[in-house]
Short mmCIF file of C-alpha atoms and ligand atoms in Angstrom, two decimals:
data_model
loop_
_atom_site.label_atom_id
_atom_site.label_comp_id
_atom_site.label_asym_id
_atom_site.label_seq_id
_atom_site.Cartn_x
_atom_site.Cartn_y
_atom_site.Cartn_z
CA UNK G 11 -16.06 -20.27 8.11
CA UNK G 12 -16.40 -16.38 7.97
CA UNK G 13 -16.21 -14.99 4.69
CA UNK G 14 -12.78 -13.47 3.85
CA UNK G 15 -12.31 -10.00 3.54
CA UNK G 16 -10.10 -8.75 0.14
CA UNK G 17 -9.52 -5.13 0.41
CA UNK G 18 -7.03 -2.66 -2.09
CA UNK G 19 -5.62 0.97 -1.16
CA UNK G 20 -4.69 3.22 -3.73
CA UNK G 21 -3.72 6.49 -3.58
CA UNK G 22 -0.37 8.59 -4.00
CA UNK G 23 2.87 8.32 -1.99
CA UNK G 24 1.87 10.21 1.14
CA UNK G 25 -1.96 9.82 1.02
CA UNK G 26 -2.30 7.74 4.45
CA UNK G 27 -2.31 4.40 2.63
CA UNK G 28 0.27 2.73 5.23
CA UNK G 29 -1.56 4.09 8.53
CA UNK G 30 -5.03 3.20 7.31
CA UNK G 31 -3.94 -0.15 5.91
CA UNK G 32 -2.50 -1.22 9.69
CA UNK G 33 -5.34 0.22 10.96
CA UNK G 34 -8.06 -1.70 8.73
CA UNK G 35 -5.58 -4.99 8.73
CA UNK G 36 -6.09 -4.93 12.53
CA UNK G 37 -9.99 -3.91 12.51
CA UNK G 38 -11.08 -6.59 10.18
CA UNK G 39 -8.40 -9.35 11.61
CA UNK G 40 -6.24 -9.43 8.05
CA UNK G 41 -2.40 -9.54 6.95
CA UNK G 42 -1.35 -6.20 5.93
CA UNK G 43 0.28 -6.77 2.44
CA UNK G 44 2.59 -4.12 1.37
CA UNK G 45 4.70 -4.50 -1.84
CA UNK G 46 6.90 -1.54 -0.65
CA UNK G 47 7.29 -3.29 3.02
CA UNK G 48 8.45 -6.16 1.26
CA UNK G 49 10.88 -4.87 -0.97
CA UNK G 50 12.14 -3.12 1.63
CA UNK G 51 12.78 -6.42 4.04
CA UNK G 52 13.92 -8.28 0.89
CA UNK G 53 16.56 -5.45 0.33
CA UNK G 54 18.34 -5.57 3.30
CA UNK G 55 19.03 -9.16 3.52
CA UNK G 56 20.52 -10.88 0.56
CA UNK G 57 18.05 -12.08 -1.37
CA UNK G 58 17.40 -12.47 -5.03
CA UNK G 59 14.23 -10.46 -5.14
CA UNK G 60 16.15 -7.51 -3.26
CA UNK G 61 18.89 -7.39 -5.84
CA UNK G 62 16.26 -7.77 -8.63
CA UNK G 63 14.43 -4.38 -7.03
CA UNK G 64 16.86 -2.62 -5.88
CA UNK G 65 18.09 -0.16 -8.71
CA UNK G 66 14.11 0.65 -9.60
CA UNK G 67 13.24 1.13 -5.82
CA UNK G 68 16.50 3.67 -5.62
CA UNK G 69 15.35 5.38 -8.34
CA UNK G 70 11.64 5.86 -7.63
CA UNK G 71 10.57 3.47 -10.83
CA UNK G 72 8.36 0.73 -11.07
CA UNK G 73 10.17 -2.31 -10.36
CA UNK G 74 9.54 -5.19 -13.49
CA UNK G 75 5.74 -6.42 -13.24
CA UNK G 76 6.87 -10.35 -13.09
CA UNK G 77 8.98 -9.72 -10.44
CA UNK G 78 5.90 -7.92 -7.96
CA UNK G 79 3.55 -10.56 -9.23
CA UNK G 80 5.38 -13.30 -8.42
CA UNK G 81 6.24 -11.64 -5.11
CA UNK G 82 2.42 -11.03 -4.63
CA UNK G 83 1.08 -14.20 -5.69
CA UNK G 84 3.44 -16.48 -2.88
CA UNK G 85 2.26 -14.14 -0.38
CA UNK G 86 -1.61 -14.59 -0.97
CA UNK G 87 -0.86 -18.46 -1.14
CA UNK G 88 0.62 -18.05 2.67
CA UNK G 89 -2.66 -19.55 4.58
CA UNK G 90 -3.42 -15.98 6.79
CA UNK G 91 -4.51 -14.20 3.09
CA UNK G 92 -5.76 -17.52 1.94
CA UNK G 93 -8.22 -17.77 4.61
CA UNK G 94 -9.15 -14.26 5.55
CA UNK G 95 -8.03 -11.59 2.87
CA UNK G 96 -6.09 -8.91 3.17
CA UNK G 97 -5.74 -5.09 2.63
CA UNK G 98 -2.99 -4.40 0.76
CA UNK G 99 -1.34 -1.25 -0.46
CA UNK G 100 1.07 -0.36 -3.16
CA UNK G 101 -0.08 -3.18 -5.52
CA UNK G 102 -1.68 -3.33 -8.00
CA UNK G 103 0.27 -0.15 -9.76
CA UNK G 104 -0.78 -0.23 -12.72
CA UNK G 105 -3.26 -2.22 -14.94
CA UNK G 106 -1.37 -5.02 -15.95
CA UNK G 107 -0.66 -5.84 -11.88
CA UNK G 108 -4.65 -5.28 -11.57
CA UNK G 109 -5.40 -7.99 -13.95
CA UNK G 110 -2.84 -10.71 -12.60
CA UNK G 111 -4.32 -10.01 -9.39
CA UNK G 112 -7.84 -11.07 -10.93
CA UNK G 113 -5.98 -13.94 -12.07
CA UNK G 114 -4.52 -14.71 -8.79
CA UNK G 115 -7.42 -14.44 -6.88
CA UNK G 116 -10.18 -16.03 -8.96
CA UNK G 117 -12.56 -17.98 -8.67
CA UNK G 118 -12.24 -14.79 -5.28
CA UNK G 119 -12.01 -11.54 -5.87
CA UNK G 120 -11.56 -8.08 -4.73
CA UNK G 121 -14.14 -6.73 -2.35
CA UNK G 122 -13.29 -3.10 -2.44
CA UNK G 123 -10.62 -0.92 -3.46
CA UNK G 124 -10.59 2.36 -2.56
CA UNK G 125 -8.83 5.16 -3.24
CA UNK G 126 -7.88 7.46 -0.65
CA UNK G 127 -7.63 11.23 -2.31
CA UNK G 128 -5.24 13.35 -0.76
CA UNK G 129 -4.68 16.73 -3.02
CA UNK G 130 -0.38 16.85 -4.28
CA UNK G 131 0.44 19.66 -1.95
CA UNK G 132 -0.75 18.59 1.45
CA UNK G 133 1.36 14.97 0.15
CA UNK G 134 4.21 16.66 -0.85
CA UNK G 135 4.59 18.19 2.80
CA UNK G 136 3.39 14.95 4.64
CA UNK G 137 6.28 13.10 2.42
CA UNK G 138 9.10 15.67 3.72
CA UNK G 139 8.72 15.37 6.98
CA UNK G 140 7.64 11.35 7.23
CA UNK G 141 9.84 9.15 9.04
CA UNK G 142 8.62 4.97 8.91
CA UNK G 143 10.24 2.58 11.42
CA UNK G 144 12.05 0.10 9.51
CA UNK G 145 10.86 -2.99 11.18
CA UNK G 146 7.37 -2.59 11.25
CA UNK G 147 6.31 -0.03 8.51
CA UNK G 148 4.61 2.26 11.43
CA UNK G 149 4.70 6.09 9.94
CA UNK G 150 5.62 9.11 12.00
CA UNK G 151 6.51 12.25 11.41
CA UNK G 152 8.87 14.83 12.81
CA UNK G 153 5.90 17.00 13.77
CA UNK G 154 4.51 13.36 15.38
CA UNK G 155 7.70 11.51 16.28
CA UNK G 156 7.62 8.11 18.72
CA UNK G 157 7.83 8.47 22.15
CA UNK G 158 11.56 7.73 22.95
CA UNK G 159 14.37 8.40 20.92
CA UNK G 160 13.31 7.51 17.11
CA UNK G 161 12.60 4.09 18.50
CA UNK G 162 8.94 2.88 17.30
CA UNK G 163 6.22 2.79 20.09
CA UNK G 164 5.00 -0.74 18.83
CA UNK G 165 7.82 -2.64 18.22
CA UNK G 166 10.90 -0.33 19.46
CA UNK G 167 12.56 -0.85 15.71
CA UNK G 168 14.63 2.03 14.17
CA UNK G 169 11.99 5.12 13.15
CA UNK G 170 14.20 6.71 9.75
CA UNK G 171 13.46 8.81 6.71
CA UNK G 172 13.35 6.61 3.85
CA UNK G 173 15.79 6.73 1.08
CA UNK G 174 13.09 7.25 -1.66
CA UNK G 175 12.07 10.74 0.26
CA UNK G 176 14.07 13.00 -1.18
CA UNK G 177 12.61 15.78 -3.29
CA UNK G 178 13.77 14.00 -6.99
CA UNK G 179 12.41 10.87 -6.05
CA UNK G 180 9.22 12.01 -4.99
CA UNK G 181 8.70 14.20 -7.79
CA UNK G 182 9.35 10.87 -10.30
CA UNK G 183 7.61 8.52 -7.71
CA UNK G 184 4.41 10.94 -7.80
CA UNK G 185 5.05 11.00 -11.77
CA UNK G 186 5.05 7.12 -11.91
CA UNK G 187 1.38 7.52 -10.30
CA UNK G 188 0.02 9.95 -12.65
CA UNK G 189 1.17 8.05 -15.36
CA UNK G 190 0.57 4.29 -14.27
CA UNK G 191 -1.64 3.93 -11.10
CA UNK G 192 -4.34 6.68 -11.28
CA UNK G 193 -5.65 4.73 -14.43
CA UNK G 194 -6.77 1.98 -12.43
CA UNK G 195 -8.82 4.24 -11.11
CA UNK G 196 -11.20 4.24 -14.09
CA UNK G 197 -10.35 0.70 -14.46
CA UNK G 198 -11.75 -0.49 -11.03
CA UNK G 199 -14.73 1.80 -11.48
CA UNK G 200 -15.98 0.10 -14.78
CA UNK G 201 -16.60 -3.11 -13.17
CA UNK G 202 -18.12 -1.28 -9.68
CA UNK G 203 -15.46 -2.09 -7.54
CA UNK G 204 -14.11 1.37 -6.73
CA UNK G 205 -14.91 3.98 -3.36
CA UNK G 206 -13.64 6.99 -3.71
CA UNK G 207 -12.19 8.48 0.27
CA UNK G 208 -11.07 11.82 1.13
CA UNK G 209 -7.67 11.15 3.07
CA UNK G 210 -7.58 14.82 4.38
CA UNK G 211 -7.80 15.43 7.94
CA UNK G 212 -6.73 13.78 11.56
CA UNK G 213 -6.26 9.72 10.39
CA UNK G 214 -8.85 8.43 13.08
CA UNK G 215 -11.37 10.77 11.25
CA UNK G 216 -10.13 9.03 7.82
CA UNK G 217 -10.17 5.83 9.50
CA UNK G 218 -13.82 6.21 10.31
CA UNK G 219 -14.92 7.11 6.80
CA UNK G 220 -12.71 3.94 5.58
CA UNK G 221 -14.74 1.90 7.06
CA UNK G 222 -17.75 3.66 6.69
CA UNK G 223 -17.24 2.83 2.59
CA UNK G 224 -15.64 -0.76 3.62
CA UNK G 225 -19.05 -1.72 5.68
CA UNK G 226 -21.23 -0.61 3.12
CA UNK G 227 -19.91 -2.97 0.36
CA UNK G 228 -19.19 -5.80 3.01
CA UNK G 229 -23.22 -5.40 3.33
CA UNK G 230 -24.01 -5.84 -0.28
CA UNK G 231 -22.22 -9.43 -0.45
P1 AMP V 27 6.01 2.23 -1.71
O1 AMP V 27 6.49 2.01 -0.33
O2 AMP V 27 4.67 1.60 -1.98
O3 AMP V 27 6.06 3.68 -2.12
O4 AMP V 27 7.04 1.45 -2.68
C1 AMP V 27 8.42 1.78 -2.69
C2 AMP V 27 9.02 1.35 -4.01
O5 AMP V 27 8.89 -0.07 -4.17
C3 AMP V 27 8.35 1.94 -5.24
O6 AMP V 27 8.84 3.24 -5.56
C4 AMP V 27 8.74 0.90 -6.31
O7 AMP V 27 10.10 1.05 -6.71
C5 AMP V 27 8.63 -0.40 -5.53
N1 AMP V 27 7.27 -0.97 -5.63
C6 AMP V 27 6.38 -1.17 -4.61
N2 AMP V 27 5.24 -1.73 -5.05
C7 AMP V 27 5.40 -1.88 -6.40
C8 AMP V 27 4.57 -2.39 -7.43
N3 AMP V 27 3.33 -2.83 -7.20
N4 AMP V 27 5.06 -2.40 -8.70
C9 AMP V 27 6.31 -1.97 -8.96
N5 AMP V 27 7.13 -1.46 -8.04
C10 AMP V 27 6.70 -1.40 -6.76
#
């Protein structure tokens, strides 16, 4: 069997992490695993996990670490992350989350996790004018809408501006970062597990140097 492929995002709200993670997810054959995806799908039915998130996802705040762990941890027993990996993107978010995921994944572990730097003013504009289609986490923008109608071009779902987009909640959601996720930074680095990728410019061109970093650790194993 081929050798699974375990890949981790970071990077502010607005960095690319969403566009590059479908991208990779379908270049390496992987499940896309996005905590913010899934809170969002939990949220509009009525489940327990969506009224457990809700109020912190409103409010641009971390939503309680058992909560996204055990979220995370039944996902990567589903057999498609089992088998082959995944990228995922918007976990872990800060350093407890990292270490579960150790825990999770051992005797596996992570084969890269990269963080994709995007300076806070060029995010700050990509975040005002982002639109995401609410069925299949696609990003647009108004400057890049879909082809017909706000309808997404892959799957024809509704293409919105997220509730969390505001000004207030990006300013605390970008906070939450500074404070909680760009740690891991330093923490992934320590144990050599960290690329650093600049996430400026046209996204095939950061696509390319994604993989460029991803292929040159997939080499070493
Ligand atoms: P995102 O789409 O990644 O920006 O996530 C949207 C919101 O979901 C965040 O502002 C948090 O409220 C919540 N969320 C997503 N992932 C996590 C996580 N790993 N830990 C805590 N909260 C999260």
């Amino acid at each position: 069997m081929a050798l699974a492929t375990r890949l981790v995002i970071l990077g502010k709200q607005g960095a690319g992490k969403g566009t590059q993670a479908i991208r990779l997810s379908e270049n390496f054959g992987v499940p896309r695993v996005s905590t913010g995806d899934m809170f969002r799908v939990f949220m509009k039915g009525d489940s327990e996990i969506g009224r457990r998130a809700r109020k912190y996802v409103e409010a641009g705040d971390l939503v309680r670490d058992e909560v996204v762990n055990e979220m995370v941890r039944e996902r990567l027993t589903e057999l498609d992350a089992a088998d082959r990996g995944f990228v995922m993107e918007g976990f872990p978010r800060n350093v407890a989350q990292a270490d579960a995921l150790d825990h999770m994944l051992s005797p596996h572990h992570v084969d890269l996790v990269i963080e994709l730097n995007v300076p806070t003013g060029v995010v700050l504009k990509r975040l005002a004018s982002r639109r995401v289609c609410t069925v299949c986490g696609l990003n647009y923008s108004i400057d890049a809408p879909p082809k017909e109608n706000w309808s997404c071009d892959a799957c024809g779902g509704a293409v919105v501006q997220r509730e969390d987009d505001t000004e207030a909640v990006i300013t605390r959601r970008l906070d939450q970062y500074d404070k909680q996720t760009a740690p891991l930074v330093a923490w992934y680095l320590a144990t050599d597990r960290l690329a650093a990728v600049d996430g400026e410019g046209h996204p095939d061109t950061v696509t390319r140097r994604l993989l460029r970093a991803i292929e040159n650790r997939l080499a070493r194993r």
